[in-house]
Short mmCIF file of N, CA and C and ligand atoms in Angstrom, two decimals:
data_model
loop_
_atom_site.label_atom_id
_atom_site.label_comp_id
_atom_site.label_asym_id
_atom_site.label_seq_id
_atom_site.Cartn_x
_atom_site.Cartn_y
_atom_site.Cartn_z
N UNK A 1 3.65 75.66 106.09
CA UNK A 1 3.36 74.24 106.30
C UNK A 1 1.90 73.89 106.02
N UNK A 2 1.05 74.93 105.84
CA UNK A 2 -0.37 74.66 105.61
C UNK A 2 -0.78 75.15 104.23
N UNK A 3 -1.51 74.30 103.52
CA UNK A 3 -2.04 74.70 102.21
C UNK A 3 -3.55 74.79 102.34
N UNK A 4 -4.11 75.92 102.01
CA UNK A 4 -5.57 76.02 101.99
C UNK A 4 -6.13 75.28 100.78
N UNK A 5 -7.23 74.57 101.02
CA UNK A 5 -7.93 73.90 99.93
C UNK A 5 -9.30 74.57 99.86
N UNK A 6 -9.45 75.45 98.89
CA UNK A 6 -10.70 76.20 98.74
C UNK A 6 -11.70 75.34 97.99
N UNK A 7 -12.90 75.23 98.48
CA UNK A 7 -13.88 74.39 97.79
C UNK A 7 -15.28 74.90 98.00
N UNK A 8 -16.16 74.38 97.13
CA UNK A 8 -17.58 74.61 97.32
C UNK A 8 -18.22 73.22 97.24
N UNK A 9 -19.29 73.02 97.99
CA UNK A 9 -19.92 71.70 98.01
C UNK A 9 -21.42 71.88 98.17
N UNK A 10 -22.19 71.32 97.26
CA UNK A 10 -23.64 71.48 97.31
C UNK A 10 -24.27 70.30 98.05
N UNK A 11 -23.87 69.08 97.69
CA UNK A 11 -24.51 67.91 98.32
C UNK A 11 -23.58 67.17 99.26
N UNK A 12 -22.37 67.72 99.52
CA UNK A 12 -21.52 67.16 100.58
C UNK A 12 -20.36 66.30 100.12
N UNK A 13 -20.29 65.93 98.82
CA UNK A 13 -19.18 65.07 98.38
C UNK A 13 -17.83 65.75 98.52
N UNK A 14 -17.74 66.96 98.04
CA UNK A 14 -16.44 67.65 98.09
C UNK A 14 -16.09 68.00 99.55
N UNK A 15 -17.12 68.29 100.35
CA UNK A 15 -16.88 68.57 101.78
C UNK A 15 -16.25 67.33 102.45
N UNK A 16 -16.77 66.16 102.09
CA UNK A 16 -16.24 64.91 102.64
C UNK A 16 -14.80 64.69 102.15
N UNK A 17 -14.56 64.94 100.86
CA UNK A 17 -13.20 64.82 100.32
C UNK A 17 -12.25 65.74 101.08
N UNK A 18 -12.70 66.98 101.30
CA UNK A 18 -11.84 67.98 101.97
C UNK A 18 -11.50 67.53 103.39
N UNK A 19 -12.49 66.97 104.06
CA UNK A 19 -12.27 66.53 105.43
C UNK A 19 -11.28 65.36 105.47
N UNK A 20 -11.46 64.41 104.52
CA UNK A 20 -10.59 63.23 104.53
C UNK A 20 -9.19 63.54 104.05
N UNK A 21 -9.03 64.46 103.11
CA UNK A 21 -7.66 64.78 102.67
C UNK A 21 -6.95 65.57 103.78
N UNK A 22 -7.71 66.35 104.52
CA UNK A 22 -7.12 67.08 105.66
C UNK A 22 -6.64 66.08 106.72
N UNK A 23 -7.49 65.07 107.01
CA UNK A 23 -7.09 64.05 108.01
C UNK A 23 -5.84 63.31 107.55
N UNK A 24 -5.82 62.94 106.25
CA UNK A 24 -4.64 62.23 105.73
C UNK A 24 -3.40 63.10 105.88
N UNK A 25 -3.53 64.38 105.54
CA UNK A 25 -2.37 65.28 105.60
C UNK A 25 -1.86 65.41 107.04
N UNK A 26 -2.78 65.40 107.98
CA UNK A 26 -2.36 65.53 109.38
C UNK A 26 -1.58 64.30 109.82
N UNK A 27 -2.02 63.12 109.38
CA UNK A 27 -1.25 61.93 109.81
C UNK A 27 0.08 61.85 109.07
N UNK A 28 0.11 62.24 107.79
CA UNK A 28 1.40 62.26 107.05
C UNK A 28 2.36 63.24 107.72
N UNK A 29 1.82 64.40 108.12
CA UNK A 29 2.66 65.43 108.73
C UNK A 29 3.21 64.96 110.07
N UNK A 30 2.40 64.19 110.77
CA UNK A 30 2.85 63.68 112.08
C UNK A 30 4.02 62.70 111.89
N UNK A 31 3.90 61.86 110.83
CA UNK A 31 4.98 60.90 110.54
C UNK A 31 6.23 61.61 110.07
N UNK A 32 6.03 62.64 109.26
CA UNK A 32 7.16 63.35 108.66
C UNK A 32 6.79 64.83 108.51
N UNK A 33 7.36 65.68 109.35
CA UNK A 33 6.97 67.10 109.37
C UNK A 33 7.21 67.84 108.06
N UNK A 34 7.94 67.20 107.10
CA UNK A 34 8.11 67.93 105.84
C UNK A 34 6.86 67.80 104.95
N UNK A 35 5.92 66.95 105.33
CA UNK A 35 4.65 66.87 104.59
C UNK A 35 3.73 68.01 105.03
N UNK A 36 3.18 68.75 104.06
CA UNK A 36 2.32 69.88 104.43
C UNK A 36 0.93 69.44 104.94
N UNK A 37 0.34 70.28 105.74
CA UNK A 37 -1.03 70.04 106.21
C UNK A 37 -1.99 70.76 105.27
N UNK A 38 -3.07 70.06 104.92
CA UNK A 38 -4.10 70.68 104.08
C UNK A 38 -5.25 71.14 104.96
N UNK A 39 -5.65 72.37 104.74
CA UNK A 39 -6.72 72.96 105.55
C UNK A 39 -7.89 73.29 104.63
N UNK A 40 -9.01 72.58 104.80
CA UNK A 40 -10.18 72.85 103.96
C UNK A 40 -10.79 74.20 104.29
N UNK A 41 -11.20 74.92 103.25
CA UNK A 41 -11.82 76.23 103.45
C UNK A 41 -13.03 76.31 102.53
N UNK A 42 -14.21 76.15 103.11
CA UNK A 42 -15.43 76.10 102.29
C UNK A 42 -15.90 77.51 101.93
N UNK A 43 -16.19 77.68 100.64
CA UNK A 43 -16.70 78.97 100.15
C UNK A 43 -18.22 78.85 100.02
N UNK A 44 -18.92 79.84 100.53
CA UNK A 44 -20.38 79.87 100.45
C UNK A 44 -20.81 81.07 99.61
N UNK A 45 -22.08 81.12 99.26
CA UNK A 45 -22.58 82.24 98.46
C UNK A 45 -22.30 83.58 99.12
N UNK A 46 -22.33 83.59 100.47
CA UNK A 46 -22.16 84.88 101.16
C UNK A 46 -20.76 85.05 101.76
N UNK A 47 -19.79 84.22 101.33
CA UNK A 47 -18.43 84.34 101.87
C UNK A 47 -17.83 85.68 101.49
N UNK A 48 -17.23 86.38 102.45
CA UNK A 48 -16.53 87.59 102.05
C UNK A 48 -15.13 87.19 101.58
N UNK A 49 -14.63 87.92 100.60
CA UNK A 49 -13.36 87.53 99.97
C UNK A 49 -12.18 87.84 100.88
N UNK A 50 -11.35 86.82 101.08
CA UNK A 50 -10.09 87.01 101.81
C UNK A 50 -8.99 86.75 100.79
N UNK A 51 -8.02 87.64 100.71
CA UNK A 51 -6.93 87.42 99.76
C UNK A 51 -6.01 86.32 100.28
N UNK A 52 -5.80 85.30 99.46
CA UNK A 52 -4.88 84.22 99.85
C UNK A 52 -3.45 84.75 99.79
N UNK A 53 -2.64 84.36 100.77
CA UNK A 53 -1.26 84.87 100.80
C UNK A 53 -0.24 83.75 100.70
N UNK A 54 -0.72 82.50 100.66
CA UNK A 54 0.17 81.33 100.55
C UNK A 54 -0.38 80.44 99.43
N UNK A 55 0.45 79.52 98.89
CA UNK A 55 -0.05 78.62 97.86
C UNK A 55 -1.31 77.86 98.31
N UNK A 56 -2.25 77.69 97.39
CA UNK A 56 -3.50 77.00 97.72
C UNK A 56 -3.99 76.22 96.50
N UNK A 57 -4.94 75.33 96.74
CA UNK A 57 -5.58 74.60 95.63
C UNK A 57 -7.09 74.79 95.72
N UNK A 58 -7.76 74.50 94.60
CA UNK A 58 -9.21 74.72 94.51
C UNK A 58 -9.89 73.41 94.07
N UNK A 59 -10.97 73.08 94.72
CA UNK A 59 -11.75 71.90 94.31
C UNK A 59 -13.19 72.32 94.01
N UNK A 60 -13.64 71.97 92.81
CA UNK A 60 -15.00 72.37 92.41
C UNK A 60 -15.75 71.16 91.82
N UNK A 61 -16.99 70.94 92.24
CA UNK A 61 -17.82 69.93 91.59
C UNK A 61 -18.46 70.54 90.34
N UNK A 62 -19.03 69.71 89.49
CA UNK A 62 -19.69 70.23 88.28
C UNK A 62 -21.21 70.12 88.39
N UNK A 63 -21.88 71.23 88.21
CA UNK A 63 -23.34 71.25 88.08
C UNK A 63 -23.65 72.11 86.86
N UNK A 64 -24.23 71.49 85.84
CA UNK A 64 -24.50 72.24 84.60
C UNK A 64 -25.96 72.09 84.21
N UNK A 65 -26.41 73.12 83.54
CA UNK A 65 -27.77 73.09 83.03
C UNK A 65 -27.66 73.09 81.52
N UNK A 66 -28.19 72.05 80.87
CA UNK A 66 -28.18 72.00 79.41
C UNK A 66 -26.82 71.68 78.83
N UNK A 67 -26.73 71.56 77.52
CA UNK A 67 -25.47 71.33 76.83
C UNK A 67 -25.02 69.87 76.93
N UNK A 68 -24.03 69.52 76.10
CA UNK A 68 -23.52 68.14 76.15
C UNK A 68 -22.01 68.11 76.35
N UNK A 69 -21.41 69.27 76.61
CA UNK A 69 -19.98 69.30 76.88
C UNK A 69 -19.12 69.29 75.63
N UNK A 70 -19.73 69.17 74.45
CA UNK A 70 -18.92 69.13 73.22
C UNK A 70 -19.25 70.33 72.34
N UNK A 71 -20.47 70.35 71.84
CA UNK A 71 -20.77 71.37 70.85
C UNK A 71 -22.01 72.21 71.16
N UNK A 72 -22.56 72.04 72.36
CA UNK A 72 -23.69 72.91 72.68
C UNK A 72 -23.46 73.57 74.04
N UNK A 73 -24.09 74.69 74.19
CA UNK A 73 -23.84 75.53 75.35
C UNK A 73 -24.18 74.84 76.66
N UNK A 74 -23.48 75.18 77.69
CA UNK A 74 -23.82 74.66 79.00
C UNK A 74 -23.68 75.81 79.99
N UNK A 75 -24.47 75.75 81.02
CA UNK A 75 -24.51 76.86 81.97
C UNK A 75 -24.15 76.35 83.37
N UNK A 76 -23.08 76.92 83.95
CA UNK A 76 -22.70 76.55 85.31
C UNK A 76 -23.81 76.99 86.27
N UNK A 77 -24.24 76.10 87.13
CA UNK A 77 -25.21 76.50 88.15
C UNK A 77 -24.68 76.09 89.53
N UNK A 78 -25.06 76.79 90.55
CA UNK A 78 -24.81 76.49 91.96
C UNK A 78 -23.38 76.73 92.46
N UNK A 79 -22.40 76.65 91.57
CA UNK A 79 -21.00 76.76 92.03
C UNK A 79 -20.36 78.10 91.70
N UNK A 80 -21.13 79.02 91.13
CA UNK A 80 -20.54 80.27 90.61
C UNK A 80 -19.82 81.08 91.68
N UNK A 81 -20.26 80.95 92.95
CA UNK A 81 -19.62 81.81 93.96
C UNK A 81 -18.15 81.45 94.15
N UNK A 82 -17.77 80.20 93.85
CA UNK A 82 -16.33 79.85 93.95
C UNK A 82 -15.57 80.54 92.81
N UNK A 83 -16.17 80.55 91.61
CA UNK A 83 -15.55 81.26 90.48
C UNK A 83 -15.40 82.74 90.78
N UNK A 84 -16.45 83.32 91.38
CA UNK A 84 -16.40 84.75 91.72
C UNK A 84 -15.30 85.00 92.75
N UNK A 85 -15.17 84.08 93.69
CA UNK A 85 -14.15 84.22 94.75
C UNK A 85 -12.75 84.22 94.13
N UNK A 86 -12.56 83.31 93.18
CA UNK A 86 -11.26 83.24 92.50
C UNK A 86 -11.02 84.49 91.67
N UNK A 87 -12.10 84.95 91.03
CA UNK A 87 -12.03 86.16 90.22
C UNK A 87 -11.52 87.33 91.06
N UNK A 88 -11.89 87.35 92.32
CA UNK A 88 -11.53 88.46 93.20
C UNK A 88 -10.14 88.33 93.84
N UNK A 89 -9.43 87.24 93.57
CA UNK A 89 -8.07 87.10 94.11
C UNK A 89 -7.11 87.97 93.30
N UNK A 90 -6.35 88.80 93.96
CA UNK A 90 -5.47 89.69 93.20
C UNK A 90 -4.22 88.96 92.69
N UNK A 91 -3.75 87.95 93.43
CA UNK A 91 -2.56 87.21 92.98
C UNK A 91 -2.91 85.74 92.80
N UNK A 92 -3.39 85.41 91.58
CA UNK A 92 -3.80 84.02 91.36
C UNK A 92 -2.63 83.11 91.07
N UNK A 93 -1.40 83.67 90.98
CA UNK A 93 -0.25 82.79 90.76
C UNK A 93 -0.03 81.90 91.99
N UNK A 94 -0.63 82.27 93.12
CA UNK A 94 -0.51 81.42 94.32
C UNK A 94 -1.34 80.15 94.20
N UNK A 95 -2.27 80.13 93.26
CA UNK A 95 -3.12 78.94 93.11
C UNK A 95 -2.34 77.86 92.36
N UNK A 96 -2.16 76.71 93.01
CA UNK A 96 -1.38 75.63 92.41
C UNK A 96 -2.17 74.91 91.32
N UNK A 97 -3.49 75.04 91.35
CA UNK A 97 -4.30 74.44 90.29
C UNK A 97 -5.69 74.06 90.76
N UNK A 98 -6.46 73.50 89.80
CA UNK A 98 -7.87 73.18 90.02
C UNK A 98 -8.08 71.66 89.98
N UNK A 99 -8.87 71.20 90.93
CA UNK A 99 -9.22 69.78 91.02
C UNK A 99 -10.74 69.67 90.85
N UNK A 100 -11.20 68.64 90.12
CA UNK A 100 -12.63 68.52 89.87
C UNK A 100 -13.24 67.28 90.51
N UNK A 101 -14.47 67.44 90.98
CA UNK A 101 -15.28 66.29 91.38
C UNK A 101 -16.44 66.20 90.41
N UNK A 102 -16.79 64.99 90.00
CA UNK A 102 -17.91 64.83 89.08
C UNK A 102 -18.39 63.40 89.07
N UNK A 103 -19.20 63.11 88.07
CA UNK A 103 -19.78 61.79 87.94
C UNK A 103 -19.58 61.37 86.48
N UNK A 104 -18.91 60.23 86.26
CA UNK A 104 -18.56 59.82 84.89
C UNK A 104 -19.79 59.53 84.03
N UNK A 105 -20.97 59.36 84.66
CA UNK A 105 -22.19 59.20 83.86
C UNK A 105 -22.45 60.42 82.99
N UNK A 106 -21.84 61.55 83.34
CA UNK A 106 -22.04 62.76 82.55
C UNK A 106 -21.11 62.84 81.35
N UNK A 107 -20.38 61.74 81.10
CA UNK A 107 -19.56 61.59 79.90
C UNK A 107 -18.69 62.81 79.59
N UNK A 108 -18.94 63.48 78.46
CA UNK A 108 -18.07 64.60 78.06
C UNK A 108 -18.17 65.78 79.01
N UNK A 109 -19.19 65.79 79.83
CA UNK A 109 -19.31 66.90 80.79
C UNK A 109 -18.66 66.56 82.13
N UNK A 110 -17.97 65.38 82.19
CA UNK A 110 -17.34 64.96 83.44
C UNK A 110 -16.35 66.03 83.91
N UNK A 111 -16.57 66.54 85.09
CA UNK A 111 -15.68 67.54 85.71
C UNK A 111 -15.45 68.77 84.83
N UNK A 112 -16.43 69.09 84.00
CA UNK A 112 -16.23 70.19 83.04
C UNK A 112 -16.00 71.54 83.73
N UNK A 113 -16.66 71.78 84.86
CA UNK A 113 -16.48 73.09 85.51
C UNK A 113 -15.02 73.28 85.95
N UNK A 114 -14.40 72.22 86.47
CA UNK A 114 -12.99 72.34 86.88
C UNK A 114 -12.12 72.65 85.66
N UNK A 115 -12.41 71.98 84.54
CA UNK A 115 -11.63 72.23 83.31
C UNK A 115 -11.87 73.66 82.82
N UNK A 116 -13.13 74.10 82.95
CA UNK A 116 -13.43 75.48 82.51
C UNK A 116 -12.74 76.51 83.41
N UNK A 117 -12.69 76.25 84.71
CA UNK A 117 -12.00 77.17 85.63
C UNK A 117 -10.51 77.22 85.28
N UNK A 118 -9.94 76.04 84.97
CA UNK A 118 -8.51 76.00 84.65
C UNK A 118 -8.22 76.90 83.44
N UNK A 119 -9.09 76.82 82.42
CA UNK A 119 -8.92 77.66 81.22
C UNK A 119 -9.14 79.13 81.56
N UNK A 120 -10.26 79.37 82.24
CA UNK A 120 -10.66 80.77 82.53
C UNK A 120 -9.60 81.51 83.35
N UNK A 121 -8.99 80.80 84.31
CA UNK A 121 -8.03 81.47 85.19
C UNK A 121 -6.57 81.16 84.82
N UNK A 122 -6.42 80.43 83.68
CA UNK A 122 -5.08 80.10 83.21
C UNK A 122 -4.26 79.37 84.28
N UNK A 123 -4.87 78.32 84.82
CA UNK A 123 -4.24 77.53 85.88
C UNK A 123 -4.23 76.07 85.46
N UNK A 124 -3.33 75.27 86.04
CA UNK A 124 -3.34 73.85 85.67
C UNK A 124 -4.57 73.11 86.20
N UNK A 125 -5.08 72.17 85.38
CA UNK A 125 -6.12 71.24 85.84
C UNK A 125 -5.35 70.07 86.45
N UNK A 126 -5.40 69.94 87.76
CA UNK A 126 -4.50 69.00 88.44
C UNK A 126 -5.00 67.57 88.48
N UNK A 127 -6.28 67.39 88.77
CA UNK A 127 -6.78 66.03 89.00
C UNK A 127 -8.30 66.04 89.04
N UNK A 128 -8.87 64.84 88.91
CA UNK A 128 -10.31 64.70 89.08
C UNK A 128 -10.57 63.47 89.94
N UNK A 129 -11.73 63.45 90.56
CA UNK A 129 -12.15 62.26 91.29
C UNK A 129 -13.67 62.17 91.18
N UNK A 130 -14.16 60.91 91.32
CA UNK A 130 -15.62 60.72 91.23
C UNK A 130 -16.25 60.88 92.59
N UNK A 131 -17.33 61.65 92.62
CA UNK A 131 -18.17 61.84 93.81
C UNK A 131 -17.32 62.26 95.02
N UNK A 132 -17.25 61.44 96.09
CA UNK A 132 -16.50 61.85 97.30
C UNK A 132 -15.02 61.51 97.19
N UNK A 133 -14.64 60.71 96.16
CA UNK A 133 -13.26 60.27 96.04
C UNK A 133 -13.00 59.08 96.95
N UNK A 134 -12.24 58.10 96.45
CA UNK A 134 -11.90 56.96 97.31
C UNK A 134 -10.52 57.17 97.94
N UNK A 135 -10.15 56.25 98.84
CA UNK A 135 -8.91 56.42 99.61
C UNK A 135 -7.69 56.56 98.70
N UNK A 136 -7.70 55.77 97.60
CA UNK A 136 -6.55 55.79 96.69
C UNK A 136 -6.45 57.16 95.98
N UNK A 137 -7.62 57.65 95.53
CA UNK A 137 -7.63 58.96 94.85
C UNK A 137 -7.16 60.06 95.81
N UNK A 138 -7.62 59.96 97.05
CA UNK A 138 -7.26 60.99 98.02
C UNK A 138 -5.75 60.98 98.28
N UNK A 139 -5.18 59.78 98.41
CA UNK A 139 -3.74 59.69 98.66
C UNK A 139 -2.95 60.22 97.45
N UNK A 140 -3.36 59.81 96.24
CA UNK A 140 -2.65 60.27 95.03
C UNK A 140 -2.71 61.79 94.93
N UNK A 141 -3.90 62.35 95.18
CA UNK A 141 -4.05 63.80 95.05
C UNK A 141 -3.27 64.50 96.16
N UNK A 142 -3.28 63.94 97.35
CA UNK A 142 -2.50 64.55 98.44
C UNK A 142 -1.01 64.60 98.06
N UNK A 143 -0.48 63.47 97.56
CA UNK A 143 0.96 63.42 97.24
C UNK A 143 1.30 64.40 96.13
N UNK A 144 0.37 64.56 95.18
CA UNK A 144 0.59 65.52 94.09
C UNK A 144 0.65 66.95 94.64
N UNK A 145 -0.29 67.28 95.54
CA UNK A 145 -0.29 68.63 96.12
C UNK A 145 0.98 68.84 96.95
N UNK A 146 1.38 67.82 97.70
CA UNK A 146 2.58 67.95 98.54
C UNK A 146 3.81 68.21 97.67
N UNK A 147 3.90 67.50 96.52
CA UNK A 147 5.02 67.69 95.59
C UNK A 147 5.04 69.11 95.05
N UNK A 148 3.86 69.58 94.61
CA UNK A 148 3.77 70.94 94.06
C UNK A 148 4.16 71.96 95.11
N UNK A 149 3.69 71.74 96.31
CA UNK A 149 3.98 72.67 97.41
C UNK A 149 5.49 72.71 97.68
N UNK A 150 6.11 71.49 97.67
CA UNK A 150 7.55 71.46 97.93
C UNK A 150 8.33 72.16 96.82
N UNK A 151 7.86 72.01 95.57
CA UNK A 151 8.48 72.72 94.44
C UNK A 151 8.43 74.23 94.66
N UNK A 152 7.26 74.73 95.04
CA UNK A 152 7.11 76.19 95.24
C UNK A 152 8.06 76.67 96.32
N UNK A 153 8.27 75.84 97.34
CA UNK A 153 9.12 76.28 98.43
C UNK A 153 10.59 76.18 98.09
N UNK A 154 10.94 75.34 97.07
CA UNK A 154 12.33 75.30 96.62
C UNK A 154 12.66 76.58 95.86
N UNK A 155 11.66 77.02 95.03
CA UNK A 155 11.89 78.18 94.17
C UNK A 155 11.98 79.46 95.01
N UNK A 156 11.05 79.58 95.98
CA UNK A 156 10.98 80.85 96.73
C UNK A 156 12.01 80.93 97.85
C1 FMN B 1 -28.14 68.31 88.94
C2 FMN B 1 -26.76 67.72 88.86
C3 FMN B 1 -25.98 67.97 87.74
C4 FMN B 1 -24.69 67.42 87.63
N1 FMN B 1 -23.95 67.66 86.51
C5 FMN B 1 -22.72 67.08 86.39
C6 FMN B 1 -21.95 67.26 85.21
O1 FMN B 1 -22.35 67.94 84.26
N2 FMN B 1 -20.71 66.69 85.16
C7 FMN B 1 -20.20 65.92 86.17
O2 FMN B 1 -19.08 65.44 86.07
N3 FMN B 1 -20.92 65.73 87.31
C8 FMN B 1 -22.17 66.27 87.43
N4 FMN B 1 -22.89 66.08 88.57
C9 FMN B 1 -22.30 65.28 89.67
C10 FMN B 1 -21.66 66.15 90.75
O3 FMN B 1 -20.68 67.02 90.22
C11 FMN B 1 -20.98 65.21 91.76
O4 FMN B 1 -21.98 64.45 92.41
C12 FMN B 1 -20.15 65.96 92.78
O5 FMN B 1 -19.43 65.01 93.55
C13 FMN B 1 -21.02 66.81 93.70
O6 FMN B 1 -20.22 67.43 94.68
P1 FMN B 1 -20.89 68.04 96.01
O7 FMN B 1 -21.66 66.90 96.66
O8 FMN B 1 -19.73 68.46 96.87
O9 FMN B 1 -21.78 69.16 95.63
C14 FMN B 1 -24.18 66.61 88.68
C15 FMN B 1 -24.98 66.36 89.82
C16 FMN B 1 -26.25 66.90 89.89
C17 FMN B 1 -27.08 66.59 91.13
#
């Protein structure tokens, strides 16, 4: 009934998103127990790796140094420990996908780290939201995660 939402947050936007999507999931679950609860799990530079044993989702903001997102190199900064954490998961098929937070002012680099993680780990890029995400984005993303979760539970 609980889906972990693994995230990293440097300036607090994704932390706020995680808190609000968790609150929304709790009220949805109270109305209808078939709705899953989302549990935010913040990854830090010094987090020790715990192997996930149930379906989970990942939220990553984008911080890049250099590049333009099209034809020149870009370097992920500040968020690498989430990538390392995912790298250390032995069964990544449990990951339902990657969600990105970014700022559209960055044009072609908008949410690029989430897209790069999706490619690197061969996982679906599920959704993006700007900065902390608004109520509508949070509800849409929650319903998408709930659907995916219900699908996984039909199969297994
Ligand atoms: C130095 C810096 C670089 C950033 N680079 C990008 C970028 O390349 N693409 C993008 O979509 N957002 C970029 N952003 C915006 C952040 O990804 C966005 O504010 C995000 O919500 C931050 O999440 P956090 O507050 O949880 O760390 C950048 C922000 C900063 C401060």
